[in-house]
Structure formats: C-alpha cells, structure tokens
CSV table of C-alpha atoms in Angstrom, one decimal:
chain,number,residue,atom,x,y,z
L,1033,UNK,CA,-69.9,44.6,34.7
L,1034,UNK,CA,-69.8,47.3,32.1
L,1035,UNK,CA,-67.5,47.2,29.1
L,1036,UNK,CA,-65.5,49.9,30.7
L,1037,UNK,CA,-65.1,47.9,33.9
L,1038,UNK,CA,-64.2,44.8,31.9
L,1039,UNK,CA,-61.6,46.7,29.9
L,1040,UNK,CA,-60.0,48.1,33.0
L,1041,UNK,CA,-59.9,44.7,34.7
L,1042,UNK,CA,-58.1,43.2,31.7
L,1043,UNK,CA,-55.6,46.0,31.8
L,1044,UNK,CA,-55.1,45.4,35.6
L,1045,UNK,CA,-54.6,41.7,34.9
L,1046,UNK,CA,-52.0,42.5,32.2
L,1047,UNK,CA,-50.1,44.7,34.7
L,1048,UNK,CA,-50.2,42.0,37.3
L,1049,UNK,CA,-49.0,39.3,35.0
L,1050,UNK,CA,-46.1,41.5,33.9
L,1051,UNK,CA,-45.2,42.3,37.5
L,1052,UNK,CA,-45.2,38.5,38.3
L,1053,UNK,CA,-42.6,37.8,35.5
L,1054,UNK,CA,-40.5,40.9,35.9
L,1055,UNK,CA,-41.7,42.7,32.7
L,1056,UNK,CA,-43.0,46.2,32.2
L,1057,UNK,CA,-46.6,46.5,31.3
L,1058,UNK,CA,-45.5,48.8,28.5
L,1059,UNK,CA,-44.1,45.7,26.8
L,1060,UNK,CA,-47.5,44.2,26.2
L,1061,UNK,CA,-50.1,45.7,23.8
L,1062,UNK,CA,-53.8,44.8,24.3
L,1063,UNK,CA,-55.5,44.2,21.0
L,1064,UNK,CA,-59.3,44.6,21.7
L,1065,UNK,CA,-61.0,42.0,19.6
L,1066,UNK,CA,-64.1,43.5,18.0
L,1067,UNK,CA,-65.5,40.6,16.1
L,1068,UNK,CA,-69.3,40.8,15.9
L,1069,UNK,CA,-69.3,43.9,18.2
L,1070,UNK,CA,-71.2,46.9,16.9
L,1071,UNK,CA,-69.5,50.3,16.8
L,1072,UNK,CA,-71.6,51.7,19.7
L,1073,UNK,CA,-70.2,49.0,22.1
L,1074,UNK,CA,-66.7,49.4,20.6
L,1075,UNK,CA,-66.9,53.1,21.4
L,1076,UNK,CA,-67.4,52.2,25.1
L,1077,UNK,CA,-64.1,50.3,25.1
L,1078,UNK,CA,-62.5,53.3,23.3
L,1079,UNK,CA,-63.7,55.6,26.0
L,1080,UNK,CA,-62.1,53.3,28.6
L,1081,UNK,CA,-58.8,53.5,26.8
L,1082,UNK,CA,-58.8,51.0,23.9
L,1083,UNK,CA,-56.4,52.1,21.1
L,1084,UNK,CA,-55.7,48.8,19.3
L,1085,UNK,CA,-58.4,46.7,17.7
L,1086,UNK,CA,-58.5,43.4,15.9
L,1087,UNK,CA,-61.0,42.1,13.4
L,1088,UNK,CA,-61.3,38.5,12.3
L,1089,UNK,CA,-63.1,38.9,9.0
L,1090,UNK,CA,-61.9,41.1,6.2
L,1091,UNK,CA,-65.5,42.2,5.3
L,1092,UNK,CA,-66.2,43.3,8.9
L,1093,UNK,CA,-62.9,45.1,9.0
L,1094,UNK,CA,-63.8,47.0,5.8
L,1095,UNK,CA,-67.3,47.9,7.2
L,1096,UNK,CA,-65.9,49.3,10.4
L,1097,UNK,CA,-62.8,51.0,8.9
L,1098,UNK,CA,-64.3,54.5,8.8
L,1099,UNK,CA,-65.1,54.2,12.6
L,1100,UNK,CA,-61.6,53.0,13.3
L,1101,UNK,CA,-60.1,55.9,11.4
L,1102,UNK,CA,-62.4,58.5,12.9
L,1103,UNK,CA,-61.4,57.3,16.4
L,1104,UNK,CA,-57.7,57.1,15.6
L,1105,UNK,CA,-57.6,53.3,16.3
L,1106,UNK,CA,-54.7,51.0,15.3
L,1107,UNK,CA,-56.5,48.3,13.4
L,1108,UNK,CA,-55.3,44.7,12.9
L,1109,UNK,CA,-56.6,41.8,10.9
L,1110,UNK,CA,-56.2,38.8,13.1
L,1111,UNK,CA,-58.4,36.1,11.4
L,1112,UNK,CA,-57.9,33.9,8.4
L,1113,UNK,CA,-57.6,35.9,5.2
L,1114,UNK,CA,-58.5,34.7,1.8
L,1115,UNK,CA,-56.4,36.0,-1.1
L,1116,UNK,CA,-59.5,37.6,-2.8
L,1117,UNK,CA,-60.1,39.6,0.4
L,1118,UNK,CA,-56.7,41.1,0.8
L,1119,UNK,CA,-57.9,44.2,-1.1
L,1120,UNK,CA,-60.1,45.1,1.9
L,1121,UNK,CA,-57.3,45.3,4.4
L,1122,UNK,CA,-54.1,46.2,2.4
L,1123,UNK,CA,-52.7,49.5,3.6
L,1124,UNK,CA,-55.6,49.9,6.2
L,1125,UNK,CA,-54.5,47.2,8.7
L,1126,UNK,CA,-51.3,48.2,10.5
L,1127,UNK,CA,-50.7,44.5,10.9
L,1128,UNK,CA,-52.0,41.4,9.2
L,1129,UNK,CA,-51.5,38.8,11.8
L,1130,UNK,CA,-52.5,35.7,10.0
L,1131,UNK,CA,-50.1,35.0,7.1
L,1132,UNK,CA,-49.6,31.3,6.9
L,1133,UNK,CA,-49.0,30.4,3.3
L,1134,UNK,CA,-46.9,31.7,0.4
L,1135,UNK,CA,-49.9,32.3,-1.9
L,1136,UNK,CA,-51.4,34.8,0.6
L,1137,UNK,CA,-48.0,36.5,1.1
L,1138,UNK,CA,-47.6,36.9,-2.7
L,1139,UNK,CA,-51.0,38.6,-3.0
L,1140,UNK,CA,-50.2,40.9,-0.1
L,1141,UNK,CA,-46.9,41.7,-1.8
L,1142,UNK,CA,-48.5,42.4,-5.2
L,1143,UNK,CA,-51.2,44.7,-3.8
L,1144,UNK,CA,-48.8,46.5,-1.5
L,1145,UNK,CA,-46.4,47.2,-4.4
L,1146,UNK,CA,-49.3,48.4,-6.5
L,1147,UNK,CA,-50.3,50.8,-3.6
L,1148,UNK,CA,-46.7,51.9,-3.1
L,1149,UNK,CA,-46.6,50.7,0.6
L,1150,UNK,CA,-44.9,48.1,2.7
L,1151,UNK,CA,-47.5,45.9,4.6
L,1152,UNK,CA,-46.4,44.6,8.0
L,1153,UNK,CA,-47.4,41.1,8.8
L,1154,UNK,CA,-47.1,38.3,11.3
L,1155,UNK,CA,-46.6,34.6,10.4
L,1156,UNK,CA,-49.3,32.5,12.0
L,1157,UNK,CA,-48.1,29.2,13.4
L,1158,UNK,CA,-50.3,26.2,14.0
L,1159,UNK,CA,-48.5,25.5,17.3
L,1160,UNK,CA,-50.9,22.7,18.3
L,1161,UNK,CA,-50.9,20.9,14.9
L,1162,UNK,CA,-54.7,21.1,14.7
L,1163,UNK,CA,-56.2,20.2,11.3
L,1164,UNK,CA,-59.1,22.6,11.7
L,1165,UNK,CA,-56.9,25.7,12.3
L,1166,UNK,CA,-54.9,27.9,10.0
L,1167,UNK,CA,-51.2,28.4,10.5
L,1168,UNK,CA,-47.9,27.1,9.2
L,1169,UNK,CA,-46.4,24.0,10.8
L,1170,UNK,CA,-43.5,24.9,13.2
L,1171,UNK,CA,-41.0,22.9,11.2
L,1172,UNK,CA,-42.0,24.7,8.0
L,1173,UNK,CA,-41.9,28.2,9.5
L,1174,UNK,CA,-38.3,29.2,8.8
L,1175,UNK,CA,-38.5,28.2,5.2
L,1176,UNK,CA,-41.8,30.2,4.7
L,1177,UNK,CA,-40.4,33.3,6.4
L,1178,UNK,CA,-37.2,33.1,4.3
L,1179,UNK,CA,-39.2,33.1,1.1
L,1180,UNK,CA,-41.5,35.9,2.2
L,1181,UNK,CA,-38.6,38.0,3.2
L,1182,UNK,CA,-37.6,38.1,-0.5
L,1183,UNK,CA,-40.9,39.5,-1.6
L,1184,UNK,CA,-41.3,43.3,-2.1
L,1185,UNK,CA,-43.9,45.3,-0.2
L,1186,UNK,CA,-44.2,42.9,2.7
L,1187,UNK,CA,-42.3,42.7,6.0
L,1188,UNK,CA,-42.5,40.0,8.6
L,1189,UNK,CA,-42.6,41.6,12.1
L,1190,UNK,CA,-43.1,38.5,14.2
L,1191,UNK,CA,-45.3,35.5,15.0
L,1192,UNK,CA,-48.9,34.8,16.0
L,1193,UNK,CA,-50.7,31.7,17.2
L,1194,UNK,CA,-54.0,30.3,18.5
L,1195,UNK,CA,-53.2,27.4,20.8
L,1196,UNK,CA,-55.5,24.4,21.4
L,1197,UNK,CA,-58.4,25.1,23.8
L,1198,UNK,CA,-56.8,23.3,26.7
L,1199,UNK,CA,-57.1,25.7,29.6
L,1200,UNK,CA,-54.7,28.4,30.8
L,1201,UNK,CA,-52.2,26.1,32.6
L,1202,UNK,CA,-51.8,23.6,29.7
L,1203,UNK,CA,-51.7,26.4,27.1
L,1204,UNK,CA,-48.6,27.8,28.7
L,1205,UNK,CA,-46.4,25.0,27.2
L,1206,UNK,CA,-47.6,26.0,23.7
L,1207,UNK,CA,-46.8,29.6,24.5
L,1208,UNK,CA,-43.3,28.5,25.6
L,1209,UNK,CA,-42.9,26.7,22.3
L,1210,UNK,CA,-43.9,29.8,20.4
L,1211,UNK,CA,-41.3,31.9,22.4
L,1212,UNK,CA,-38.6,29.5,21.4
L,1213,UNK,CA,-39.6,29.7,17.7
L,1214,UNK,CA,-39.7,33.5,18.0
L,1215,UNK,CA,-36.2,33.5,19.5
L,1216,UNK,CA,-34.9,31.0,16.9
L,1217,UNK,CA,-36.2,33.0,13.9
L,1218,UNK,CA,-35.0,36.2,15.5
L,1219,UNK,CA,-31.4,34.9,15.8
L,1220,UNK,CA,-31.4,33.3,12.3
L,1221,UNK,CA,-30.5,36.7,10.8
L,1222,UNK,CA,-32.9,36.4,7.9
L,1223,UNK,CA,-32.5,39.6,5.8
L,1224,UNK,CA,-35.6,41.9,5.9
L,1225,UNK,CA,-37.2,40.1,8.9
L,1226,UNK,CA,-37.7,42.2,12.0
L,1227,UNK,CA,-38.9,39.9,14.8
L,1228,UNK,CA,-40.6,42.4,17.2
L,1229,UNK,CA,-44.0,41.1,17.9
L,1230,UNK,CA,-45.2,37.8,19.5
L,1231,UNK,CA,-49.0,37.8,19.4
L,1232,UNK,CA,-50.5,35.1,21.6
L,1233,UNK,CA,-53.0,34.8,24.3
L,1234,UNK,CA,-56.8,35.4,24.4
L,1235,UNK,CA,-59.5,35.9,27.0
L,1236,UNK,CA,-58.9,32.6,28.8
L,1237,UNK,CA,-55.1,32.4,28.8
L,1238,UNK,CA,-53.6,35.8,28.2
L,1239,UNK,CA,-51.9,35.9,31.6
L,1240,UNK,CA,-49.9,32.8,30.8
L,1241,UNK,CA,-49.0,34.1,27.3
L,1242,UNK,CA,-47.6,37.3,28.9
L,1243,UNK,CA,-45.4,35.2,31.3
L,1244,UNK,CA,-44.0,33.4,28.2
L,1245,UNK,CA,-43.1,36.6,26.4
L,1246,UNK,CA,-46.2,37.8,24.5
L,1247,UNK,CA,-45.9,41.4,23.2
L,1248,UNK,CA,-49.6,41.4,22.1
L,1249,UNK,CA,-52.6,39.7,23.6
L,1250,UNK,CA,-55.9,39.5,21.7
L,1251,UNK,CA,-58.9,39.9,24.1
L,1252,UNK,CA,-62.6,40.1,23.2
L,1253,UNK,CA,-64.9,38.0,25.3
L,1254,UNK,CA,-63.4,39.2,28.6
L,1255,UNK,CA,-64.2,42.8,27.5
L,1256,UNK,CA,-67.5,42.5,25.5
L,1257,UNK,CA,-68.9,39.2,26.8
L,1258,UNK,CA,-69.8,36.2,24.8
L,1259,UNK,CA,-70.6,36.8,21.2
L,1260,UNK,CA,-73.6,35.4,19.3
L,1261,UNK,CA,-72.8,33.1,16.4
L,1262,UNK,CA,-72.3,34.8,13.1
L,1263,UNK,CA,-75.3,33.0,11.7
L,1264,UNK,CA,-77.5,34.3,14.5
L,1265,UNK,CA,-76.3,37.9,13.9
L,1266,UNK,CA,-76.9,37.6,10.2
C-alpha cells in the first residue's frame, strides 16, 4: 500500500476506535512520526492530510525544520532530549513531549526565557518501570511537575508514555494507568499546569490507547513502513 493509503487507513482506524468508546474523532490528534523518513516521503503523507509530525532526535528535527515550516506542519519533539540539544528545538517544537527530569526542564526554561517565549511540554512517564527507557517513575511524577510548574518559560500541558512492548491487549492496562495519572494530576490543582494532552499509543497499539483516553497517538511504521536502523542509514 502507498503512504497515502496507509495514512488514510490509520485515520479510519482512529475514527473507528473513537466510535467504539463514544468519543469524537476530533478529540484525537495523529502525530505522524517521521524518524528516519526523508522529506520526499513525508510530503506524500502531507498530501494525504498529515498536519502534525513528531521527530525523535533533536538533530533530525533541526535538519527537517525548514521543510516543516514550508509545509505549515505542527512539529513535536517526541524522543529523548539531551540538555545540550535543547537549543535545536526550543521555540520550534510546538510541544516537547519527553521531559522526564528537572535538569532538562531547567535548561528548557533557561533558553525559553532567553528567547522570550513559553515552551509547552509533556512530562514523560516510565509507566512500565523499564530501566532501558526514559521517563519519570509514576510515584515521582507529581513532585516533578510541581517543581517544573514554578519555572519560568515552560508549561506542562500533559503526559506522555511509551509502554512495554507487550502487544495491544496487554498494553491497555498501562494506558489505563496513564489515564488515572493524568486525571490525578489534573485534579491536583497545581498552579501553572494545564493538563490537556495525553500522548500514548503507537503503530501497534494506538486503538487501545484511544479507548483509554489518548488525545494524541504517535504513528510512524503503520504509515511509512519499517524503518532501517540508524546505523544503516548513516
């Protein structure tokens, strides 16, 4: 199938999942993940209707930024971010989805204040407690968000997670846990925190994520096909 066909199929699946759980499809935003995808192929997805894109690496985000701007795309940084790479995305990413430590939040705050902007972010949660993955532990989340909320130039807009690779059915319990965290933080009344976005679900499990309240799903492989390894592309 073509990239266009794949994109439209994903959109149909989003609509179907929303209908099954009584939600409007307008409540869910598809973030088209463009990691290791060249701009020519991204353009095919844009022609099919893609308006929101997500990059995993700060350097690749920077390299594609002109293309994103020329095509009026809403660009997100969705991968792990080192503090020395914040300069590549600050003010250019509408949302940095992977804030999981105070050191990173402070650097975002510093550069945002310097640029005279407020940078919107999501707090990334390591919902499966996996040592190899980024994200704050669930029981440390509220404290981290409370501290971030006091920093200038940065605003927490919600949560993000990458659950363990356990299959769509099993992943749903992790999404349910994320929904509860999202609701708990939202009801905590932390000043300066605006819990609007719950980013969870990828190519293999986005339907389950939608049924547990995701407002954003991040889909790449189901649209562009399997990606070659970074080393192979290099």
